[in-house]
Coordinates of C-alpha atoms and ligand atoms in Angstrom, one line a residue:
Chain A
M1054 CA 9.4 24.4 70.3
A1055 CA 8.7 24.1 66.6
L1056 CA 5.2 24.9 65.2
K1057 CA 3.0 21.8 65.5
E1058 CA 0.6 22.8 62.7
P1059 CA 1.2 25.5 60.2
V1060 CA -1.6 28.1 60.3
L1061 CA -0.7 30.4 57.3
L1062 CA 1.1 27.8 55.3
K1063 CA -1.2 24.9 56.0
R1064 CA -2.3 24.5 52.3
V1065 CA 1.1 25.4 50.7
E1066 CA 2.6 22.5 48.8
K1067 CA -0.6 20.5 49.4
M1068 CA -2.6 22.0 46.6
T1069 CA -1.6 21.0 43.1
D1070 CA -3.3 24.1 41.7
P1071 CA -3.1 27.0 44.2
T1072 CA -5.7 28.9 42.3
S1073 CA -8.3 26.1 42.4
V1074 CA -11.3 27.0 44.6
E1075 CA -12.1 23.3 44.9
E1076 CA -8.8 22.4 46.4
F1077 CA -8.7 25.5 48.5
T1078 CA -12.1 24.6 50.1
K1079 CA -11.0 21.0 50.6
Y1080 CA -8.3 22.2 53.0
G1081 CA -10.5 24.6 54.9
G1082 CA -10.5 27.5 52.5
F1083 CA -13.5 29.9 52.8
D1084 CA -14.5 28.4 56.2
A1085 CA -13.6 31.7 57.8
L1086 CA -15.7 33.7 55.3
K1087 CA -18.7 31.3 55.8
K1088 CA -18.3 31.8 59.5
A1089 CA -17.9 35.6 59.3
V1090 CA -21.0 36.3 57.3
I1091 CA -23.2 34.9 60.0
M1092 CA -21.3 36.8 62.7
D1093 CA -22.2 40.2 64.0
K1094 CA -19.7 42.7 62.6
E1095 CA -18.9 44.0 66.1
A1096 CA -18.2 40.4 67.2
I1097 CA -15.7 40.1 64.3
L1098 CA -13.9 43.3 65.5
D1099 CA -13.9 41.9 69.0
E1100 CA -12.2 38.7 67.9
L1101 CA -9.5 40.7 66.0
D1102 CA -8.9 42.8 69.2
T1103 CA -8.7 39.7 71.4
A1104 CA -6.3 38.1 68.9
H1105 CA -3.9 41.0 69.3
L1106 CA -3.0 40.7 65.6
R1107 CA -0.4 43.2 64.6
G1108 CA 0.0 44.3 61.0
R1109 CA 2.6 42.2 59.3
G1110 CA 3.8 44.8 56.8
G1111 CA 6.4 46.3 59.1
A1112 CA 4.9 48.9 61.4
A1113 CA 3.2 46.3 63.6
Y1114 CA 0.1 48.5 64.3
P1115 CA -2.7 46.5 65.9
L1116 CA -5.0 45.5 63.1
G1117 CA -8.2 45.5 65.3
R1118 CA -7.6 49.1 66.1
K1119 CA -7.2 50.1 62.5
W1120 CA -10.3 48.2 61.5
R1121 CA -12.3 49.9 64.3
H1122 CA -11.2 53.3 63.0
L1123 CA -12.5 52.6 59.5
Y1124 CA -15.6 50.9 60.9
G1125 CA -16.5 54.1 62.7
S1126 CA -16.2 56.3 59.6
Q1127 CA -19.6 57.4 58.3
N1128 CA -18.4 58.3 54.9
T1129 CA -18.9 55.9 51.9
P1130 CA -17.8 54.2 49.8
K1131 CA -15.1 52.4 51.7
Y1132 CA -12.2 50.8 50.0
I1133 CA -10.1 47.8 51.0
V1134 CA -6.5 47.7 49.8
C1135 CA -4.0 44.9 50.1
N1136 CA -0.4 46.0 50.2
A1137 CA 1.5 43.4 48.1
D1138 CA 4.4 45.7 47.1
E1139 CA 6.9 43.7 49.1
G1140 CA 10.0 45.7 48.4
E1141 CA 11.9 45.5 51.7
P1142 CA 15.3 43.9 51.0
G1143 CA 15.4 40.5 52.7
T1144 CA 11.7 40.1 52.6
F1145 CA 10.1 37.5 50.4
K1146 CA 7.3 36.0 52.4
D1147 CA 4.2 37.7 50.8
K1148 CA 5.5 36.2 47.6
M1149 CA 4.9 32.7 49.1
L1150 CA 1.3 33.4 50.0
L1151 CA 0.5 35.2 46.7
E1152 CA 2.0 32.4 44.7
K1153 CA 1.2 29.3 46.7
D1154 CA -2.1 30.2 48.4
P1155 CA -3.6 33.3 46.7
L1156 CA -7.1 32.4 47.7
S1157 CA -6.2 32.8 51.4
V1158 CA -5.4 36.5 50.7
I1159 CA -8.6 36.9 48.7
E1160 CA -10.6 35.3 51.6
G1161 CA -9.2 37.8 54.1
M1162 CA -10.0 40.7 51.7
V1163 CA -13.6 39.4 51.2
I1164 CA -14.1 39.3 55.0
A1165 CA -12.9 42.9 55.1
G1166 CA -15.4 43.7 52.3
Y1167 CA -18.2 42.2 54.3
V1168 CA -17.3 44.0 57.6
F1169 CA -17.1 47.4 55.9
G1170 CA -19.8 47.0 53.4
S1171 CA -17.3 47.7 50.7
N1172 CA -17.8 47.0 47.0
D1173 CA -14.2 47.3 45.8
G1174 CA -11.0 45.8 47.0
Y1175 CA -7.6 46.5 45.5
I1176 CA -4.4 44.5 45.6
Y1177 CA -1.2 46.3 44.6
I1178 CA 1.3 43.7 43.6
R1179 CA 4.9 44.7 43.1
G1180 CA 5.9 45.0 39.4
E1181 CA 8.8 42.6 39.8
Y1182 CA 6.3 39.8 40.7
R1183 CA 4.8 39.6 37.2
H1184 CA 4.4 35.9 37.1
I1185 CA 2.7 36.1 40.5
Q1186 CA 0.3 38.7 39.2
A1187 CA -0.8 36.2 36.6
V1188 CA -1.4 33.5 39.3
F1189 CA -3.4 36.0 41.2
H1190 CA -5.5 37.0 38.2
Q1191 CA -6.4 33.3 37.8
A1192 CA -7.3 32.9 41.4
V1193 CA -9.6 36.0 41.2
R1194 CA -11.3 34.6 38.1
N1195 CA -11.8 31.2 39.8
A1196 CA -13.2 32.9 43.0
R1197 CA -15.6 34.9 40.9
A1198 CA -16.7 31.9 38.9
A1199 CA -17.4 30.1 42.2
G1200 CA -19.4 33.0 43.6
Y1201 CA -16.9 34.2 46.2
L1202 CA -16.4 37.5 44.4
G1203 CA -18.9 39.6 42.3
K1204 CA -22.6 40.1 42.8
N1205 CA -24.5 38.5 45.7
I1206 CA -21.5 36.6 47.1
M1207 CA -22.4 33.1 48.4
G1208 CA -26.0 33.9 47.5
I1209 CA -26.3 36.7 50.0
E1210 CA -28.5 39.4 48.6
G1211 CA -26.6 42.7 48.2
F1212 CA -23.2 41.3 49.2
D1213 CA -21.4 42.7 46.1
Y1214 CA -17.6 42.9 46.2
D1215 CA -14.9 42.5 43.7
L1216 CA -11.1 42.8 43.4
H1217 CA -8.9 45.0 41.2
I1218 CA -5.4 43.9 40.6
I1219 CA -2.9 46.7 40.2
S1220 CA 0.7 46.3 39.3
G1221 CA 3.6 48.3 40.8
G1222 CA 6.4 49.7 38.7
G1223 CA 9.5 49.2 40.8
A1224 CA 9.5 51.9 43.3
Y1225 CA 10.1 50.9 47.0
V1226 CA 8.4 54.0 48.3
C1227 CA 5.1 52.8 46.8
G1228 CA 5.0 50.3 49.7
E1229 CA 4.3 53.3 51.9
N1230 CA 0.5 53.2 52.1
S1231 CA -0.3 56.8 50.9
A1232 CA 2.2 56.5 48.0
L1233 CA 0.6 53.2 47.2
L1234 CA -2.8 54.9 46.9
N1235 CA -1.5 57.6 44.6
S1236 CA 0.0 54.9 42.5
V1237 CA -3.3 53.0 42.3
E1238 CA -4.9 56.2 41.1
G1239 CA -2.6 56.2 38.2
K1240 CA -0.3 59.0 39.5
T1241 CA 3.4 59.0 40.3
G1242 CA 3.7 57.1 43.6
R1243 CA 4.9 59.7 46.0
P1244 CA 3.7 59.8 49.6
R1245 CA 0.9 62.2 50.7
V1246 CA 1.1 64.6 53.5
K1247 CA -0.5 63.1 56.6
P1248 CA -2.8 63.7 58.5
P1249 CA -5.5 63.2 57.3
H1250 CA -5.6 59.5 58.2
L1251 CA -6.3 57.1 55.3
A1252 CA -9.2 55.7 57.2
D1253 CA -10.8 59.1 56.7
V1254 CA -9.3 60.3 53.4
G1255 CA -7.8 57.5 51.4
L1256 CA -8.2 56.1 47.9
Y1257 CA -10.0 58.7 45.7
L1258 CA -10.3 60.6 49.0
K1259 CA -12.6 58.0 50.5
P1260 CA -12.2 56.0 53.8
T1261 CA -9.7 53.3 53.0
L1262 CA -8.1 50.3 54.8
V1263 CA -4.6 49.3 53.9
N1264 CA -3.2 46.0 55.2
N1265 CA -0.4 43.7 54.3
V1266 CA -0.8 40.4 52.5
E1267 CA 0.1 38.3 55.5
S1268 CA -2.2 40.4 57.7
F1269 CA -5.2 39.6 55.5
A1270 CA -4.3 35.9 55.6
C1271 CA -4.1 36.1 59.4
V1272 CA -7.7 37.6 59.5
S1273 CA -9.1 34.3 58.2
A1274 CA -7.0 32.4 60.8
V1275 CA -8.4 34.5 63.6
I1276 CA -12.0 33.9 62.5
N1277 CA -11.4 30.2 62.1
M1278 CA -9.8 29.5 65.5
G1279 CA -11.1 32.4 67.5
G1280 CA -9.2 35.4 68.8
E1281 CA -8.2 33.7 72.1
A1282 CA -6.6 30.7 70.3
F1283 CA -4.8 33.0 67.9
L1284 CA -3.5 35.1 70.8
N1285 CA -2.2 32.0 72.5
L1286 CA -0.1 31.0 69.5
G1287 CA 1.9 34.1 70.2
T1288 CA 2.5 36.2 73.3
K1289 CA 0.7 39.0 75.1
D1290 CA 2.5 41.5 72.9
G1291 CA 1.2 40.1 69.7
G1292 CA -0.7 36.9 68.8
G1293 CA -0.4 34.4 66.1
T1294 CA 2.3 32.9 64.0
K1295 CA 4.7 35.0 61.8
L1296 CA 6.3 34.3 58.5
I1297 CA 10.0 34.9 58.6
C1298 CA 12.5 35.2 55.8
L1299 CA 16.0 34.0 56.5
S1300 CA 18.8 35.2 54.2
G1301 CA 22.4 36.3 54.2
H1302 CA 25.1 34.0 55.7
I1303 CA 22.6 31.4 56.9
K1304 CA 22.8 27.7 56.0
N1305 CA 19.1 27.2 55.3
P1306 CA 17.7 30.4 53.8
G1307 CA 14.0 30.6 53.0
V1308 CA 10.5 31.3 54.4
Y1309 CA 9.4 29.7 57.6
E1310 CA 6.3 30.0 59.8
V1311 CA 7.0 30.3 63.5
E1312 CA 5.0 31.0 66.6
L1313 CA 5.6 34.5 68.0
G1314 CA 7.7 34.1 71.1
M1315 CA 9.9 31.3 69.8
P1316 CA 13.5 31.5 71.0
L1317 CA 15.6 33.3 68.4
D1318 CA 18.4 30.8 68.9
E1319 CA 16.2 28.0 67.7
I1320 CA 15.3 30.0 64.5
L1321 CA 19.0 30.7 63.9
Y1322 CA 20.6 27.4 64.8
S1323 CA 18.2 24.5 64.8
E1324 CA 18.4 22.3 61.6
E1325 CA 14.7 22.7 61.1
Y1326 CA 15.2 26.4 60.5
G1327 CA 18.4 28.4 59.9
G1328 CA 20.9 25.7 60.8
G1329 CA 23.6 28.2 61.8
T1330 CA 25.8 30.2 59.4
S1331 CA 26.6 29.0 55.9
T1332 CA 30.2 30.1 56.1
G1333 CA 31.5 28.4 59.2
R1334 CA 32.2 31.8 60.8
P1335 CA 30.0 33.0 63.8
I1336 CA 27.2 35.5 63.4
K1337 CA 28.3 39.1 63.9
F1338 CA 25.0 40.8 63.6
I1339 CA 21.5 40.5 62.2
H1340 CA 19.5 43.1 60.3
F1341 CA 15.8 42.7 61.3
G1342 CA 12.7 43.7 59.4
G1343 CA 14.3 45.1 56.2
Q1344 CA 16.5 48.0 55.5
S1345 CA 14.4 50.3 57.6
G1346 CA 14.8 48.0 60.7
P1347 CA 17.5 47.9 63.4
I1348 CA 20.7 45.9 63.5
G1349 CA 21.2 43.5 66.5
T1350 CA 24.7 42.7 67.6
S1351 CA 25.6 39.1 68.6
E1352 CA 25.4 40.3 72.3
Q1353 CA 22.0 41.8 71.8
I1354 CA 20.4 38.8 70.1
K1355 CA 21.5 36.3 72.7
D1356 CA 18.7 34.6 74.6
R1357 CA 16.0 36.7 72.8
L1358 CA 12.5 35.6 72.1
Y1359 CA 11.1 36.3 68.6
D1360 CA 8.4 38.4 70.1
Y1361 CA 7.3 42.0 69.5
G1362 CA 7.7 42.9 73.2
D1363 CA 11.0 41.3 73.9
F1364 CA 12.4 42.7 70.7
W1365 CA 11.3 46.3 71.3
Y1366 CA 12.5 46.1 74.9
N1367 CA 16.0 45.3 73.5
K1368 CA 15.9 47.9 70.7
L1369 CA 15.1 45.3 68.0
A1370 CA 12.1 45.0 65.8
I1371 CA 10.2 42.2 64.0
G1372 CA 9.1 44.5 61.1
S1373 CA 8.4 42.6 58.0
G1374 CA 9.9 39.4 59.3
A1375 CA 13.2 39.7 57.4
I1376 CA 16.1 38.2 59.3
V1377 CA 19.3 39.0 57.4
V1378 CA 22.3 37.2 59.0
M1379 CA 25.8 38.6 58.6
D1380 CA 28.9 36.8 59.8
T1381 CA 32.1 38.2 61.3
S1382 CA 33.7 38.9 58.0
V1383 CA 31.4 41.9 57.5
N1384 CA 32.4 45.3 58.6
A1385 CA 29.7 47.5 60.1
I1386 CA 30.8 50.5 57.9
D1387 CA 30.6 48.4 54.7
Y1388 CA 27.2 47.1 55.7
M1389 CA 25.9 50.6 56.3
T1390 CA 27.3 51.8 53.0
S1391 CA 25.3 49.1 51.3
V1392 CA 22.1 50.0 53.2
M1393 CA 22.5 53.7 52.4
E1394 CA 23.0 52.9 48.6
F1395 CA 19.5 51.5 48.8
F1396 CA 18.0 54.5 50.4
V1397 CA 19.7 56.9 48.0
H1398 CA 18.3 54.9 45.1
E1399 CA 14.8 54.8 46.6
S1400 CA 14.3 58.2 48.0
C1401 CA 11.5 59.7 45.9
G1402 CA 13.0 63.2 46.1
K1403 CA 9.9 65.0 47.4
C1404 CA 11.6 66.4 50.5
T1405 CA 15.1 67.9 50.5
P1406 CA 16.2 66.5 53.9
C1407 CA 15.6 62.9 52.6
R1408 CA 16.9 63.5 49.1
L1409 CA 20.1 65.3 50.0
G1410 CA 20.4 63.7 53.4
T1411 CA 20.6 60.1 52.1
T1412 CA 23.2 61.3 49.5
R1413 CA 25.3 63.1 52.1
L1414 CA 25.1 60.1 54.5
L1415 CA 26.3 57.8 51.7
E1416 CA 29.2 60.1 51.0
L1417 CA 30.1 60.1 54.7
F1418 CA 30.0 56.3 54.9
K1419 CA 32.2 56.0 51.8
K1420 CA 34.6 58.4 53.4
F1421 CA 34.7 56.2 56.5
Q1422 CA 35.2 53.2 54.3
R1423 CA 38.4 54.9 52.9
H1424 CA 39.5 55.6 56.5
G1425 CA 39.3 59.2 55.6
G1426 CA 37.1 60.4 58.6
K1427 CA 38.1 63.5 60.5
Q1428 CA 37.7 64.5 64.1
G1429 CA 34.0 65.3 64.7
D1430 CA 32.7 63.2 61.8
I1431 CA 30.9 60.8 64.0
E1432 CA 29.1 63.7 65.8
K1433 CA 28.3 65.1 62.4
L1434 CA 26.9 61.7 61.4
E1435 CA 24.7 61.7 64.5
K1436 CA 23.4 65.2 63.7
M1437 CA 22.6 64.3 60.1
L1438 CA 20.7 61.2 61.3
E1439 CA 18.7 63.4 63.7
H1440 CA 18.0 65.9 61.0
I1441 CA 16.7 63.4 58.4
T1442 CA 14.6 61.6 60.9
N1443 CA 12.9 64.8 62.1
L1444 CA 12.4 66.6 58.8
S1445 CA 11.4 63.8 56.4
A1446 CA 7.7 63.6 55.4
C1447 CA 7.3 59.8 55.2
G1448 CA 8.4 56.6 56.8
L1449 CA 11.2 56.1 54.3
G1450 CA 13.2 59.2 55.3
Q1451 CA 12.1 58.8 58.9
S1452 CA 13.6 55.3 59.2
V1453 CA 16.9 55.9 57.4
S1454 CA 18.5 56.5 60.8
V1455 CA 17.3 53.3 62.5
S1456 CA 19.9 50.9 61.2
A1457 CA 22.6 53.5 61.2
R1458 CA 22.0 54.4 64.9
S1459 CA 22.0 50.8 65.9
A1460 CA 25.2 50.1 64.0
L1461 CA 26.8 53.1 65.7
A1462 CA 25.6 51.9 69.1
G1463 CA 26.9 48.4 68.5
Y1464 CA 30.1 49.1 66.6
R1465 CA 31.3 52.6 67.5
D1466 CA 34.9 51.3 67.6
E1467 CA 34.7 50.4 63.9
F1468 CA 33.5 54.0 63.2
E1469 CA 36.3 55.4 65.4
A1470 CA 38.9 53.3 63.6
C1471 CA 38.0 55.3 60.5
I1472 CA 38.9 58.6 62.0
N1473 CA 42.3 60.1 61.5
Chain B
M364 CA 3.5 51.5 13.7
D365 CA 1.6 49.4 11.3
I366 CA -2.0 48.5 11.7
R367 CA -1.3 45.0 13.2
E368 CA 1.1 46.4 15.7
R369 CA -1.4 49.1 16.6
N370 CA -4.2 46.6 17.1
E371 CA -2.0 44.5 19.3
K372 CA -1.2 47.5 21.4
L373 CA -4.8 48.5 21.7
R374 CA -5.6 45.0 22.8
I375 CA -3.0 45.3 25.6
I376 CA -4.3 48.7 26.7
H377 CA -7.9 47.5 26.9
Q378 CA -7.3 43.9 28.2
D379 CA -8.3 44.9 31.8
G380 CA -10.8 47.6 31.0
G381 CA -8.4 50.3 29.9
E382 CA -8.7 52.3 33.1
Q383 CA -6.1 54.8 34.3
E384 CA -5.7 52.6 37.3
N385 CA -4.1 49.9 35.1
I386 CA -1.6 52.2 33.6
L387 CA 1.5 50.6 35.1
E388 CA 0.4 47.1 34.1
I389 CA -0.4 48.4 30.6
L390 CA 3.0 50.1 30.2
I391 CA 4.9 47.2 31.6
D392 CA 3.1 44.8 29.2
L393 CA 3.7 47.1 26.3
Q394 CA 7.3 47.3 27.2
F395 CA 7.7 43.5 27.5
A396 CA 6.0 43.1 24.1
S397 CA 8.2 45.7 22.4
E398 CA 11.3 44.7 20.4
E399 CA 13.6 47.1 22.1
G400 CA 12.2 47.0 25.7
Y401 CA 11.1 50.6 26.1
I402 CA 8.1 52.9 25.7
D403 CA 8.6 54.8 22.5
K404 CA 7.0 58.1 21.7
E405 CA 4.2 56.7 19.5
T406 CA 3.3 54.1 22.1
A407 CA 3.2 56.7 24.9
A408 CA 0.9 58.9 22.7
L409 CA -1.4 55.9 22.1
V410 CA -1.7 55.1 25.8
A411 CA -2.3 58.8 26.6
Q412 CA -5.1 59.0 24.0
E413 CA -6.8 55.7 25.1
L414 CA -6.6 56.4 28.8
H415 CA -7.6 60.1 28.4
M416 CA -4.6 61.6 29.9
T417 CA -1.9 63.9 28.7
E418 CA 1.3 62.6 27.1
T419 CA 3.3 64.5 29.7
R420 CA 1.6 62.6 32.5
V421 CA 2.4 59.3 30.8
Y422 CA 6.0 60.3 30.5
E423 CA 6.1 61.4 34.1
I424 CA 5.0 57.9 35.0
V425 CA 7.5 56.3 32.7
S426 CA 10.4 58.3 34.1
Y427 CA 9.3 57.8 37.8
Y428 CA 9.0 54.0 37.9
A429 CA 12.3 52.1 37.7
M430 CA 10.9 49.2 35.7
L431 CA 9.8 51.5 32.8
K432 CA 12.4 52.7 30.2
E433 CA 12.4 55.7 27.9
K434 CA 15.3 54.5 25.8
P435 CA 16.0 51.3 23.7
Q436 CA 17.5 48.5 25.8
A437 CA 19.8 45.6 24.9
K438 CA 18.0 42.4 24.1
F439 CA 19.0 40.8 27.3
V440 CA 19.5 43.1 30.3
L441 CA 21.0 41.3 33.2
K442 CA 19.9 42.9 36.4
V443 CA 22.1 42.0 39.3
C444 CA 20.6 42.5 42.8
N445 CA 22.8 44.6 45.0
S446 CA 20.7 45.0 48.2
S447 CA 22.6 44.0 51.4
P448 CA 21.6 40.3 51.6
C449 CA 22.8 39.8 48.0
H450 CA 25.7 42.3 48.2
F451 CA 27.2 40.2 51.0
S452 CA 26.5 37.0 49.1
R453 CA 29.1 38.1 46.5
S454 CA 27.0 40.0 44.0
E455 CA 30.1 42.1 43.1
E456 CA 31.7 38.9 41.8
V457 CA 28.7 38.5 39.4
I458 CA 29.5 41.9 38.0
L459 CA 33.2 40.9 37.6
S460 CA 32.2 37.7 35.9
L461 CA 29.9 39.5 33.5
E462 CA 32.5 42.1 32.7
K463 CA 35.0 39.4 31.9
K464 CA 32.6 37.4 29.8
L465 CA 31.0 40.2 27.9
G466 CA 33.9 42.6 27.6
V467 CA 31.9 45.7 28.4
P468 CA 31.7 47.6 31.6
I469 CA 28.6 47.9 33.8
G470 CA 25.9 50.0 32.1
K471 CA 27.2 49.5 28.5
T472 CA 25.6 47.4 25.8
T473 CA 27.7 44.8 23.8
D474 CA 28.4 45.8 20.2
D475 CA 26.0 43.2 18.9
G476 CA 23.2 44.9 20.9
L477 CA 22.5 41.6 22.8
F478 CA 23.7 42.2 26.3
A479 CA 23.9 44.8 29.0
Y480 CA 24.0 44.5 32.8
H481 CA 23.5 46.8 35.8
Y482 CA 22.6 46.7 39.5
I483 CA 19.0 46.8 40.8
P484 CA 17.6 46.6 44.3
C485 CA 16.1 43.5 45.9
V486 CA 13.9 41.4 43.6
G487 CA 12.5 39.2 46.5
A488 CA 14.7 36.2 45.8
C489 CA 17.2 36.9 48.7
D490 CA 17.2 33.2 49.7
I491 CA 19.1 32.3 46.5
G492 CA 21.5 35.2 46.2
P493 CA 23.5 36.3 44.3
V494 CA 20.8 36.6 41.7
V495 CA 20.4 38.0 38.2
K496 CA 17.0 38.9 36.8
I497 CA 16.4 38.9 33.0
R498 CA 12.9 40.1 32.0
D499 CA 10.7 38.1 34.3
T500 CA 13.1 35.2 35.1
V501 CA 15.4 35.0 38.2
F502 CA 18.6 33.0 38.1
G503 CA 20.0 32.3 41.5
S504 CA 23.0 30.9 43.4
L505 CA 25.3 32.2 40.6
D506 CA 29.0 31.7 40.3
D507 CA 31.5 32.4 37.5
D508 CA 30.8 29.1 35.6
K509 CA 27.0 29.5 35.8
I510 CA 27.2 33.0 34.5
S511 CA 29.4 32.0 31.6
S512 CA 27.0 29.2 30.6
L513 CA 23.9 31.4 31.1
I514 CA 25.3 33.9 28.6
D515 CA 26.2 31.2 26.1
N516 CA 22.7 29.7 26.5
L517 CA 21.0 33.0 26.0
R518 CA 23.1 33.6 22.9
N519 CA 22.3 30.3 21.3
G520 CA 18.7 30.3 22.4
E521 CA 18.9 27.4 24.8
V522 CA 17.7 29.5 27.6
V523 CA 14.6 31.5 26.8
V524 CA 13.4 34.4 29.0
Ligands
FMN194 C1 9.0 53.2 52.6 C2 8.0 52.2 53.0 C3 7.8 51.0 52.4 C4 6.9 50.1 52.8 N1 6.7 48.9 52.1 C5 5.8 48.1 52.5 C6 5.6 46.9 51.7 O1 6.2 46.6 50.8 N2 4.6 46.0 52.2 C7 3.8 46.3 53.2 O2 2.9 45.5 53.6 N3 4.0 47.4 54.0 C8 4.9 48.3 53.6 N4 5.1 49.5 54.3 C9 4.2 49.7 55.5 C10 2.9 50.3 54.9 O3 3.0 51.7 54.9 C11 1.7 50.0 55.9 O4 2.0 50.4 57.2 C12 1.2 48.6 55.8 O5 0.9 48.2 54.5 C13 0.0 48.5 56.7 O6 -0.4 47.1 56.7 P1 -0.3 46.2 58.0 O7 -0.8 47.1 59.2 O8 -1.2 45.1 57.8 O9 1.1 45.9 58.2 C14 6.1 50.4 53.9 C15 6.2 51.6 54.6 C16 7.2 52.5 54.2 C17 7.4 53.8 54.9
SF4_195 S1 10.9 61.1 53.2 FE1 12.0 60.6 51.3 S2 10.8 59.0 50.3 FE2 9.5 60.0 51.9 S3 8.4 61.6 50.8 FE3 10.2 62.5 51.6 S4 11.7 62.3 49.9 FE4 10.1 60.9 49.4
FES196 S1 18.5 41.1 48.4 FE1 18.9 40.3 46.4 S2 17.0 39.5 45.9 FE2 16.6 40.3 47.9

């Protein structure tokens, strides 16, 4: 069943100037903030737990749990950081919020500022989105002028909170939250060694919250409708609506908002959403959640619900919301070669298993492409994937194997056909 | 660098407070404002001085981040997205069209210094692939004809980026 009322995109296309506070408030903007500041902070955390809101940046970690961790930290100051680095190929949904409803992201970040008694929020916007950075700067100025940022917000004595807008520079790994913090500090954006957890030792070594753009927008929705109602939009494995990005061989590519738990077939085939393939050929597989996500074969995706639980149970993942559709003309080896080119390009080079591993994996896929594989090469591929997963320091290296393993599981025959 | 140029650079460096935190924005803005699309030695030195950091660190940053360039660039650098969603939406054909139209291989600049092209990863416009990005503008749903007229229009100034 299609979404009755958009939750995250309710103002998009309605406002003539997306940075205007007046228009934003006309369509319910800042209602959540007004509600939040008269709520007990513990009660806000309870609502977020009840909502079962999972982080929308990719890892799907429960947002309520992350907020509680930071809430419990005694150290000050605390920093709020919004991850708007959106670099996962096939993902372009944060762009929509940042450009078409930037104040909704600001509202979520101000609520976080209130809950944690923070004075400084940061938003790290990918360098490729320069025109969006300009929109966001304008939205921040407008919010400040209207008293929603700055000193004594909404007239509340001591509620001082402002936002810093930081530009990325075109490095995918800076979307990893510790690399992102290094980049904010004006350093080269390489990941840090973890632990410690960023909620304990984050930006400038202080307790820090990092959440995705869409996650912050969801926070306002939870406060507005209540945790229970938000949960009921989704399923017991994750509440709310999700922004999805359809691309590849799909007739109607673009960003859509869907209720979690919607039948995947409806997303792919109904005219309101994907509308089937663009090529007339059937779907062969789908790459979910970006390059670091798994590939689902046409068998695997049959009768699925777009739901965290149903997906995980079937070795799939929601991730960032990317849904990259590939038709039957695409060979699994060619596809994996393309994915591996990306990882080779984006590995930051800090750890050898990732730097060399991605290069070796690419060489091996290219050898398969030439049908030059030898006996034992598939086993070698499996070993290499295990090695890079276990020995890499950050999520980039650790997830290189996800798509490759699922491709191998689904299309082993295509790999075997490349062995002499 | 003459005094006017220097003042303009100082304005860019200090427009958002001139903090080290803003270094990427500052460098990207300086690069966009430069004639040849890169961070030259003098500019790097000025940034280092104003932000109280060493020149080595500024260069470390310029070489680490893909958007920043250490060498002069062509006037129009056409960046063709090659991540999977675009790759399988015929981004290779874009490269072939560009090669045919411009007469130089990927990575080389045309003799008049106007054009060069290369691959880059996803620019977040996957719904309109294949795409080319020039400076801050994305051109989508490209085919041979569109590329040909895009190049003509860039050359005669009808398309401004
Ligand atoms: C290599 C890499 C790239 C990432 N890129 C992004 C990104 O562009 N945007 C994002 O929100 N999260 C990204 N993440 C996930 C973040 O590290 C982090 O989990 C997320 O920002 C947390 O926010 P959330 O809990 O609200 O999803 C990336 C992770 C890795 C390992
Ligand atoms: S796993 Fe890869 S991207 Fe991550 S820190 Fe190591 S080398 Fe860098
Ligand atoms: S994959 Fe080409 S723009 Fe995203």
